[in-house]
Coordinates of C-alpha atoms and ligand atoms in Angstrom, one line a residue:
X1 CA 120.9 92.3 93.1
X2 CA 117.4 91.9 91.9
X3 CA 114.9 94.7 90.0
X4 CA 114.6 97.5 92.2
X5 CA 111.5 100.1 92.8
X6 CA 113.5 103.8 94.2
X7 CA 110.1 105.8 95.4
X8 CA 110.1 108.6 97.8
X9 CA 108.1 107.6 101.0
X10 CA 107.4 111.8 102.3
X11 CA 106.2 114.4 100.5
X12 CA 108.7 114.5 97.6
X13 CA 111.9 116.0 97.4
X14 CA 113.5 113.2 99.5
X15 CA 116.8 112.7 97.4
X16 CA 115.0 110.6 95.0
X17 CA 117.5 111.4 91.9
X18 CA 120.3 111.0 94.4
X19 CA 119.7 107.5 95.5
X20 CA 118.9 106.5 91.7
X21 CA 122.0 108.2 90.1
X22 CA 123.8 105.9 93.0
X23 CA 122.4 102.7 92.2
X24 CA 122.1 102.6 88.5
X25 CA 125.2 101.6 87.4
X26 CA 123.6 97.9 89.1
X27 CA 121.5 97.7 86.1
X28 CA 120.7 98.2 82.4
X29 CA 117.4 99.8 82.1
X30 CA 116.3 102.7 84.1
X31 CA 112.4 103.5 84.2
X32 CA 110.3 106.2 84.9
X33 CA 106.5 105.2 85.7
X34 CA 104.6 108.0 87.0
X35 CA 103.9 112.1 87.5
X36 CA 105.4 114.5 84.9
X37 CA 107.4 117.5 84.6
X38 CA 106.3 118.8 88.1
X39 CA 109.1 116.1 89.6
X40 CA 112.7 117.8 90.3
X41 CA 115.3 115.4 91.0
X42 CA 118.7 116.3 91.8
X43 CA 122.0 115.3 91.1
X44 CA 125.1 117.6 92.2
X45 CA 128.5 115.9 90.6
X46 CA 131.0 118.4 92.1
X47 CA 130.1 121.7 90.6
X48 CA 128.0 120.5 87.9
X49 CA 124.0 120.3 89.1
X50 CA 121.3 117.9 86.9
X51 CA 117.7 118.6 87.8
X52 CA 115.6 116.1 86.1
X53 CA 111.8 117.1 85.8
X54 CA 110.7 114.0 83.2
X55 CA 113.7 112.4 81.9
X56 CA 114.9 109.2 84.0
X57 CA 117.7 110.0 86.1
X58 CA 119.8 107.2 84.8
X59 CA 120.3 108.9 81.8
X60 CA 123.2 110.8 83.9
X61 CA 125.1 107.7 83.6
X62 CA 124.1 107.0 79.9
X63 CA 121.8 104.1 81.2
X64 CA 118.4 103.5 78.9
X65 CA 116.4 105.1 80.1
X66 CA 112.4 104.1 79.5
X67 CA 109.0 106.6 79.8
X68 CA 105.8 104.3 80.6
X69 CA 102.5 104.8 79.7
X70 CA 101.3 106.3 83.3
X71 CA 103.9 109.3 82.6
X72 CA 102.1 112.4 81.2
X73 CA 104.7 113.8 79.0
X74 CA 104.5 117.3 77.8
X75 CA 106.6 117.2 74.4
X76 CA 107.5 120.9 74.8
X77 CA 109.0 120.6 78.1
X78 CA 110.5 117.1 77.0
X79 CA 112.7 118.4 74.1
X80 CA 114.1 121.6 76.2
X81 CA 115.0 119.0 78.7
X82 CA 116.8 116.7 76.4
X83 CA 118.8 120.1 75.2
X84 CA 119.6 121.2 78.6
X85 CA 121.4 117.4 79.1
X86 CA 123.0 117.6 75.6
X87 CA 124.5 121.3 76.7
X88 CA 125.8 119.2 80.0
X89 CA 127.6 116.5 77.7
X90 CA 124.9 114.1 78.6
X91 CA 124.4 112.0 75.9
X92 CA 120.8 111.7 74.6
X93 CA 119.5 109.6 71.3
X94 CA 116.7 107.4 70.2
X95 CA 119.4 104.6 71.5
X96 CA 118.8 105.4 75.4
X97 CA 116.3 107.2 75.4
X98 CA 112.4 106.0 74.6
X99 CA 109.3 107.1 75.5
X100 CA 105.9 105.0 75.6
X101 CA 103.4 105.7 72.4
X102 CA 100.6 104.9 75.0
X103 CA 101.5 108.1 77.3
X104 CA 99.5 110.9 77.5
X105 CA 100.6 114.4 76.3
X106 CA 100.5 117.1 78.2
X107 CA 99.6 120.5 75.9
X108 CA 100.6 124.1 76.9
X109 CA 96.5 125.1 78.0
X110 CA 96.6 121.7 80.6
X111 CA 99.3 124.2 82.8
X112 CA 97.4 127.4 81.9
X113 CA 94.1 125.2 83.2
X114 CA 95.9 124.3 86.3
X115 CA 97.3 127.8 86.9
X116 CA 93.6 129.5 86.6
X117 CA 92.1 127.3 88.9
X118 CA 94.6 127.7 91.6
X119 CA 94.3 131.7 91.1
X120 CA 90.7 132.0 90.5
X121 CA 89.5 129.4 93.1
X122 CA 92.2 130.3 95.8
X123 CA 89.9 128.8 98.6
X124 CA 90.7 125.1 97.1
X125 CA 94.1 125.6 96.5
X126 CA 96.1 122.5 96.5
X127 CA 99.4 125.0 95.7
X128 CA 100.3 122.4 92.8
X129 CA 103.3 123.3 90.4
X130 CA 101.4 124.9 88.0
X131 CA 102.6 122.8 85.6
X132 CA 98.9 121.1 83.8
X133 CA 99.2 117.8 85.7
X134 CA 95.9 117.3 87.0
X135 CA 94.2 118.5 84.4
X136 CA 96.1 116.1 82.1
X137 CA 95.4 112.9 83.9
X138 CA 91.7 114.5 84.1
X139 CA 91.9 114.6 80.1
X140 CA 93.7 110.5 80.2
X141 CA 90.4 109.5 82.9
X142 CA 87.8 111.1 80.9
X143 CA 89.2 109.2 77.6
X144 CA 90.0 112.4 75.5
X145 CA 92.9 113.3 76.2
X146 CA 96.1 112.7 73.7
X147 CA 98.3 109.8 73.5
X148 CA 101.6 109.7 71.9
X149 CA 101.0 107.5 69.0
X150 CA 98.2 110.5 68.2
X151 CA 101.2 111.9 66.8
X152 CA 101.6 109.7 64.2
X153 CA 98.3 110.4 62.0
X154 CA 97.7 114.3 61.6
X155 CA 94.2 113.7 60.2
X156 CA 93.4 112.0 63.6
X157 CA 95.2 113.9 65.6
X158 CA 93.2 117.2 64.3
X159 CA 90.1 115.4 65.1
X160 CA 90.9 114.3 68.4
X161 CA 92.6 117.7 69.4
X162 CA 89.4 119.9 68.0
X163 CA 86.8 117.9 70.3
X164 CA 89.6 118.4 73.8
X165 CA 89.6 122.2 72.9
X166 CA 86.2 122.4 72.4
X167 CA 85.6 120.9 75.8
X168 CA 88.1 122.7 77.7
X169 CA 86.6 126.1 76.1
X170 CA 83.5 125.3 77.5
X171 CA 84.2 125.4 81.0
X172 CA 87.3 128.2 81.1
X173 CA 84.5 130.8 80.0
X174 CA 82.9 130.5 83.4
X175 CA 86.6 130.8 84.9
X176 CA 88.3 133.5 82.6
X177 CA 88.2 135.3 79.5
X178 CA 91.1 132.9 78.2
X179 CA 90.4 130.6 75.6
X180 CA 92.7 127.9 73.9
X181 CA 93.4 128.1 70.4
X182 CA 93.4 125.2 68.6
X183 CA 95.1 126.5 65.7
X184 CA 97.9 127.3 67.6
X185 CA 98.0 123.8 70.0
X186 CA 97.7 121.6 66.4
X187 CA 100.8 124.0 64.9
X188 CA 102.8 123.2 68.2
X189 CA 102.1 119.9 67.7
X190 CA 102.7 119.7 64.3
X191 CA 105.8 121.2 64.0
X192 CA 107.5 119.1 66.8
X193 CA 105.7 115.7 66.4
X194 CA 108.3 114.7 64.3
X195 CA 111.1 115.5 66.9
X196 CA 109.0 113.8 69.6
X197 CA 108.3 110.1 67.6
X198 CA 111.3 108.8 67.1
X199 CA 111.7 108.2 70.6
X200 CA 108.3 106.7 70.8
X201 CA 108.1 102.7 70.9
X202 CA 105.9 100.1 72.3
X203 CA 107.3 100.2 75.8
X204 CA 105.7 96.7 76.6
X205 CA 106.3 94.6 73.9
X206 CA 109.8 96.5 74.1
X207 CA 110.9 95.3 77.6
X208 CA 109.0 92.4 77.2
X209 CA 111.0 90.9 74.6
X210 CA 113.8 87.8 74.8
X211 CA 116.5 90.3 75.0
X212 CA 115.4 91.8 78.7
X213 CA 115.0 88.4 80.2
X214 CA 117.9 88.4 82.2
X215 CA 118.7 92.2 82.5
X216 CA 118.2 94.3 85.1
X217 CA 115.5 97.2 85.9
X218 CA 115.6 100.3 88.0
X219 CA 112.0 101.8 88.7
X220 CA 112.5 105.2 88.9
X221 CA 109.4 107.1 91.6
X222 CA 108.6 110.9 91.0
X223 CA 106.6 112.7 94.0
X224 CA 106.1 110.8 97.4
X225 CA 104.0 108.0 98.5
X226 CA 102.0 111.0 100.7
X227 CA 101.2 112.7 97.7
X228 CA 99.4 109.4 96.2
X229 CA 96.2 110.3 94.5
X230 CA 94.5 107.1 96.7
X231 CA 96.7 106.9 99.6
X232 CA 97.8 110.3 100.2
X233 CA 96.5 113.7 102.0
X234 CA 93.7 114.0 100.0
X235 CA 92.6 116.0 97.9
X236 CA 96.0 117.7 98.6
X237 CA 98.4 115.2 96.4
X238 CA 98.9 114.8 92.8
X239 CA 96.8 113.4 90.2
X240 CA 98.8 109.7 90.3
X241 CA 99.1 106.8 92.2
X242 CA 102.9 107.4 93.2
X243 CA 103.4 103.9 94.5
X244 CA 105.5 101.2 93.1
X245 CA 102.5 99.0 92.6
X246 CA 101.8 101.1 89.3
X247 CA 105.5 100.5 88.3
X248 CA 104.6 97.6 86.2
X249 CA 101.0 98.7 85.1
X250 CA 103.0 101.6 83.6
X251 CA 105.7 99.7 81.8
X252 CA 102.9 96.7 80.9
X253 CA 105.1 93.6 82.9
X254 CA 104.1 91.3 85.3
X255 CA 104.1 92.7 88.8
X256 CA 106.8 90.7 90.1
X257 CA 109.5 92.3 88.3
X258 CA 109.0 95.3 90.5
X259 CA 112.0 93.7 92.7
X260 CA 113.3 95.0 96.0
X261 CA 111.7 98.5 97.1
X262 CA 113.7 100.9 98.4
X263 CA 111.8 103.9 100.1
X264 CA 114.0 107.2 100.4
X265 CA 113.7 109.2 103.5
X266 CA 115.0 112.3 104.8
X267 CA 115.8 112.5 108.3
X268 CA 113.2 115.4 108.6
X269 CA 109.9 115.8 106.6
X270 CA 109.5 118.5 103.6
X271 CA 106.4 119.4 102.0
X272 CA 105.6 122.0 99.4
X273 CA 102.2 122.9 98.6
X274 CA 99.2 123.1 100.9
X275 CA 98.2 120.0 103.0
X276 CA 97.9 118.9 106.7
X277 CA 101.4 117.9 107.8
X278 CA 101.5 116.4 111.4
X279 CA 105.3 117.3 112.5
X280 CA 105.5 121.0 110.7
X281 CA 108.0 123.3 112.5
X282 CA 106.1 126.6 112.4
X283 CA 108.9 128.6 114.8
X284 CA 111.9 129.9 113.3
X285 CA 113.8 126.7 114.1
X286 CA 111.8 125.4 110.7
X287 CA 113.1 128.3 108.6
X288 CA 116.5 127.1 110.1
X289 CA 116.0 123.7 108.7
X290 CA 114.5 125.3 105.5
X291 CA 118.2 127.1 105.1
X292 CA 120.4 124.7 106.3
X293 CA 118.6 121.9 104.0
X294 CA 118.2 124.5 100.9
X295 CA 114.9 123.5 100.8
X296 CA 113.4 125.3 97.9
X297 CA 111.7 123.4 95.4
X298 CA 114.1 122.1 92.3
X299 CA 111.0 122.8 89.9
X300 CA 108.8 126.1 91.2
X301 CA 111.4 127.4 93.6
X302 CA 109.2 127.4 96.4
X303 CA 110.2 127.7 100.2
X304 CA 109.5 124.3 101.4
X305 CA 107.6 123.3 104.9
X306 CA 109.8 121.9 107.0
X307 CA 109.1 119.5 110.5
X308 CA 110.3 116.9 112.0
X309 CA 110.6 113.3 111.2
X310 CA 107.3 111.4 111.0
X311 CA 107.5 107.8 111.9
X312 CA 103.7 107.1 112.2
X313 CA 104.0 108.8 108.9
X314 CA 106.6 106.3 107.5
X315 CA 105.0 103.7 108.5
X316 CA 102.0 104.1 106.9
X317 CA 104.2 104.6 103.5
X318 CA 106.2 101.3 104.2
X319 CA 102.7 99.7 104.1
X320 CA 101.4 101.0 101.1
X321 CA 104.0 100.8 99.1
X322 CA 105.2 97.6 100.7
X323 CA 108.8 98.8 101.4
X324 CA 111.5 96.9 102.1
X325 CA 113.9 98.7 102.6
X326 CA 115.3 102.2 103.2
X327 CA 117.8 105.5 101.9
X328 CA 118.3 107.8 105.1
X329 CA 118.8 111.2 103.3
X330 CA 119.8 115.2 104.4
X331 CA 121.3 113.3 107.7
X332 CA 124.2 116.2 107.8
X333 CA 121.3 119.0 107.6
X334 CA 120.6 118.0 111.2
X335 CA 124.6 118.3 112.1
X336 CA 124.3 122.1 114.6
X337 CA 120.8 121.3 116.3
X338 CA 120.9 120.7 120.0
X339 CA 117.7 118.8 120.4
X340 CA 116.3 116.6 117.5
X341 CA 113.0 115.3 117.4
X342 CA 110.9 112.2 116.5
X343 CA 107.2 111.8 115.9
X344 CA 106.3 108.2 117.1
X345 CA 102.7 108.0 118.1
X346 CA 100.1 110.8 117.8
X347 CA 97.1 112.1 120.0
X348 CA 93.8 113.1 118.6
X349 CA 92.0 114.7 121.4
X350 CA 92.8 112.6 123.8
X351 CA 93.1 109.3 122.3
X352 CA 96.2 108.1 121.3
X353 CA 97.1 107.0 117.7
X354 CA 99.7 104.6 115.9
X355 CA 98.8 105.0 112.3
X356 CA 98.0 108.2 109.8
X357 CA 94.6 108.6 109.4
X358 CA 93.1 109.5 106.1
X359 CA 90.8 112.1 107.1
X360 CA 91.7 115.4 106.9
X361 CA 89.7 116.6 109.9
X362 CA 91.5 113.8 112.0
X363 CA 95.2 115.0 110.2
X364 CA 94.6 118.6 110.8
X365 CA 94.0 117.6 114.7
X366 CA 96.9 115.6 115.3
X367 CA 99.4 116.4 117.8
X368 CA 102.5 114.5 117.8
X369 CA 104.5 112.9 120.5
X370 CA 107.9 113.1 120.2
X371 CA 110.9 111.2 121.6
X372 CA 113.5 113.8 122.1
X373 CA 116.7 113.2 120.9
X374 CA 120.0 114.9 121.6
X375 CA 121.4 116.4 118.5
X376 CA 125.8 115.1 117.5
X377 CA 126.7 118.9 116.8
X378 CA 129.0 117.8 115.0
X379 CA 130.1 117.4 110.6
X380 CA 129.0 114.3 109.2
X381 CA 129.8 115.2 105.7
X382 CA 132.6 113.6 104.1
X383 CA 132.3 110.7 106.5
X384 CA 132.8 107.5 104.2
X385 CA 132.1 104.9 107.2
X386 CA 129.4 104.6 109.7
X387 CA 131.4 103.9 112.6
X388 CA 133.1 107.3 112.0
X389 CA 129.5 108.5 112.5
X390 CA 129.2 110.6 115.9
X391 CA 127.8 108.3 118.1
X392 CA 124.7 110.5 118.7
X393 CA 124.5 110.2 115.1
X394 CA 124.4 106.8 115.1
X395 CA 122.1 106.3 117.8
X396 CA 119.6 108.8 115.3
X397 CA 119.7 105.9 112.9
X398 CA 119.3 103.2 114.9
X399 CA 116.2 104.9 116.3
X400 CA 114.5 105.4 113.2
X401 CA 115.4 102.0 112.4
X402 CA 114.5 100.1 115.6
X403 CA 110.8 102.4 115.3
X404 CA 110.1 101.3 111.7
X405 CA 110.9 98.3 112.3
X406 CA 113.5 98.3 108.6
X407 CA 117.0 97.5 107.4
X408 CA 118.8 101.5 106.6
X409 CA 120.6 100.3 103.3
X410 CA 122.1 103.7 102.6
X411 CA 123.1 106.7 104.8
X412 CA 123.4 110.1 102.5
X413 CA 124.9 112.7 103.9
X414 CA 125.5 115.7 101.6
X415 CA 124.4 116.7 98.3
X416 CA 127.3 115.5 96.3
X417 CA 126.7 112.4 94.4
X418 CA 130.3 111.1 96.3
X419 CA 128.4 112.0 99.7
X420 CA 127.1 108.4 100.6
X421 CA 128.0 105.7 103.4
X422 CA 126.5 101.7 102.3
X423 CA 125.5 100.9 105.4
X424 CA 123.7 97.3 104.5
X425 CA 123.6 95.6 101.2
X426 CA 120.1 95.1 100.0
X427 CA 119.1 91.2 100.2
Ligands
LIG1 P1 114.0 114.2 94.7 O1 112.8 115.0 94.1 O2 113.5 113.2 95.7 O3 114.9 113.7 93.8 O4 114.7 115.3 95.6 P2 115.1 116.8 95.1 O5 116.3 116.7 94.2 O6 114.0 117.6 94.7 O7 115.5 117.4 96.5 C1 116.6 117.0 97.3 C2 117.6 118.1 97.5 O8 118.4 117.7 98.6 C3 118.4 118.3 96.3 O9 118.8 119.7 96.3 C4 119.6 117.5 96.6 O10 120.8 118.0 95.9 C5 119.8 117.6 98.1 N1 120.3 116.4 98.7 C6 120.1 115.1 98.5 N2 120.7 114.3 99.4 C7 121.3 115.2 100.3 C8 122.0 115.0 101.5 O11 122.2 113.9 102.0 N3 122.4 116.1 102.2 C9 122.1 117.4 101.7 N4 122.5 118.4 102.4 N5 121.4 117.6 100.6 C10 121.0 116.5 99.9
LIG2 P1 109.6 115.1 93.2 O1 109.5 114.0 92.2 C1 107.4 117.7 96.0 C2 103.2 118.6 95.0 C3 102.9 120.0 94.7 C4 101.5 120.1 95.2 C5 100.9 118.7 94.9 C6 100.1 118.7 93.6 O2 110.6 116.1 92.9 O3 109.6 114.6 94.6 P2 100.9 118.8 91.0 O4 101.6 119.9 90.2 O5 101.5 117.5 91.0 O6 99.4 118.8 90.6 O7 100.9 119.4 92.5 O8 102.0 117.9 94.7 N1 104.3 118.0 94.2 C7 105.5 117.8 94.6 N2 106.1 118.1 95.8 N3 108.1 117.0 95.1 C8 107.5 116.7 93.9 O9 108.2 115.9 93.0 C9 106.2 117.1 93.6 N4 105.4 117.0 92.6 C10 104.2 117.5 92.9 O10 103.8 120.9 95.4 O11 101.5 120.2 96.6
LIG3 MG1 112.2 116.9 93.8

């Protein structure tokens, strides 16, 4: 198999960490490029549960596991993390673990930033995860935030840490009566910085060396290609480009080594947050899919949105992350419905539409058109072969594959890692 680029082609929560923790044993580095600690990625082996917010989920299988320079780490967050694992028996060193010196950090006042401005200016809530992305990657853009490596000289890292307060301070007094100390931040930092470097390396001149020529690389996708900073539901995404085309401007290789690109899909559409969302399910029959799918978010705990699936949606993520391929996940949560639907084509007004738009005012107007499917009724978990598939269940699959138009390499159909049918092997 070549390199291969795992990104989440909804909203997030698609079974990213599921589909990794599957295919990772295929290769010897695993690599996380993008987002922070507001991903949650899931892996259930039997009664044991891993959620993942900013470690790469390969690390589950004692794969190295790399952090690239797009990542905004917060160090805090990073060492509880690595605890958590070490608690489970997952074993965590310098060895297969390393983290970009180039990445930015992200400090406690970046979430208590994001957290003010969602209270304070409630009528521009994008219901984010509270947990200082966006102001982070604001911090990276602007060219003050920190970078790992800042770590390394204290006299420089007081310096730069003084001037990112004193900016920050500036504008929380028109927003609250908060302010950040920087006495406190540089003791944070100074009393874990030696903790947090010796899993800091040179990511690119790492991977880039002799010894990776011939190994194999799993890129690792946190959020969903909808929630892309340029491509997605503006301004109702994240603060970073969440498609695999940043997968090797992250890790600093040439762009081919992205590989194969396997989108991951669940047969319905999840969101969490605010944002327009085309199929939503706003009858009870949502909350039904809500429960049946356990759809509250792995990192907030958040009742997620639920609707139906989305082709015109998909589509649009197959082109701009350039998909190849695709994981059908959450099949079994559609096992007792009667009637299941599919969004293929939308109508604004009255015109007819076969691609997402990018404007809000044109997403917030959509209505969908739906083929109407009947539902199997019917267990599909624990169902190791897709001929043993009910046949309504299979004609589900071959729909969504005949309308977008793309191979279905894998089927997943519960949340055990053991709950998986190959349906195709990826060429
Ligand atoms: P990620 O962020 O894309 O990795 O996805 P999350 O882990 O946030 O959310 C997916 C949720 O669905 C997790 O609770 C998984 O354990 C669960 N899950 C994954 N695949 C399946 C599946 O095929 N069926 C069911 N019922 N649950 C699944
Ligand atoms: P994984 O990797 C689902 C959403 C938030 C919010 C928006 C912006 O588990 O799929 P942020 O905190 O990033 O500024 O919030 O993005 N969001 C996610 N939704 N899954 C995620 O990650 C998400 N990460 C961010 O809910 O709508
Ligand atoms: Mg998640």
């Amino acid at each position: 198999m070549k390199n291969l680029t795992i990104v989440g082609a909804q909203w997030g929560d698609e079974g990213k960490g599921k589909i990794v923790d599957h295919l990772c044993n295929k290769f010897d580095v695993v690599l996380r490029f993008q987002g922070g600690h507001n991903a949650g990625h899931t892996i259930i082996i039997g009664k044991e549960k891993f959620i993942l917010s900013i470690l790469p989920s390969g690390l589950i299988r004692n794969k190295l596991s790399i952090i690239g320079s797009s990542v905004v780490i917060d160090p805090v967050h990073f060492l509880k993390e690595i605890d958590l694992l070490r608690k489970k028996k997952i074993k965590i060193s310098k060895k297969n673990l390393k983290i970009a010196n180039n990445a930015s950090i992200l400090l406690p006042f970046h979430s208590i930033i994001d957290q003010i401005r969602e209270q304070k200016l409630s009528k521009k809530k994008i219901g984010t995860t509270g947990r200082g992305i966006g102001p982070c990657y604001e911090d990276k853009v602007a060219r003050r935030g920190l970078k790992i490596y800042d770590l390394e000289d204290i006299d420089s890292l007081r310096v730069r840490l003084k001037n990112l307060v004193n900016f920050h301070n500036i504008f929380l007094k028109s927003l609250s009566k908060k302010r950040i100390s920087f006495n406190e931040t540089f003791k944070l930092l100074k009393s874990i910085r030696k903790k947090i470097l010796p899993f800091s390396i040179d990511v690119s001149e790492f991977i880039n060396s002799k010894y990776f020529f011939k190994k194999k690389f799993l890129f690792e996708g946190a959020q969903g290609l909808m929630l892309d900073i340029d491509h997605g539901t503006f301004p109702f995404v994240t603060s970073s480009n969440t498609i695999p085309a940043i997968a090797a401007a992250s890790i600093g290789i040439k762009p081919s080594k992205i590989g194969h690109i396997l989108g991951v899909v669940k047969a319905y559409t999840t969101r969490v947050g605010e944002g327009p969302f085309p199929t939503e399910i706003k009858s009870n029959l949502g909350l039904e899919l809500a429960k049946k799918g356990r759809e509250f978010g792995s990192v907030t705990g958040r009742p997620r949105r639920c609707g139906w699936f989305d082709a015109v949606q998909c589509k649009k993520a197959i082109n701009i992350a350039g998909i190849n391929s695709i994981a059908l996940t959450k099949i079994d949560v559609l096992d007792k419905f009667k009637k299941i639907k599919i969004c293929y084509e939308y109508k604004i007004g009255k015109k007819i539409i076969k691609f997402m738009p990018n404007s809000n005012k044109m997403l917030n107007n959509i209505k969908p058109r739906y083929l109407i499917l009947d539902g199997w009724c019917a267990n599909t978990t624990g169902i190791k072969n897709k001929k043993m598939l009910p046949q309504k269940a299979q004609k589900f699959i071959k729909v969504i594959e005949n309308i977008l138009n793309i191979p279905i390499n894998f089927l997943s159909n519960g949340p055990d890692r053991n709950d998986i049918i190959n349906l195709k092997k990826i060429t």
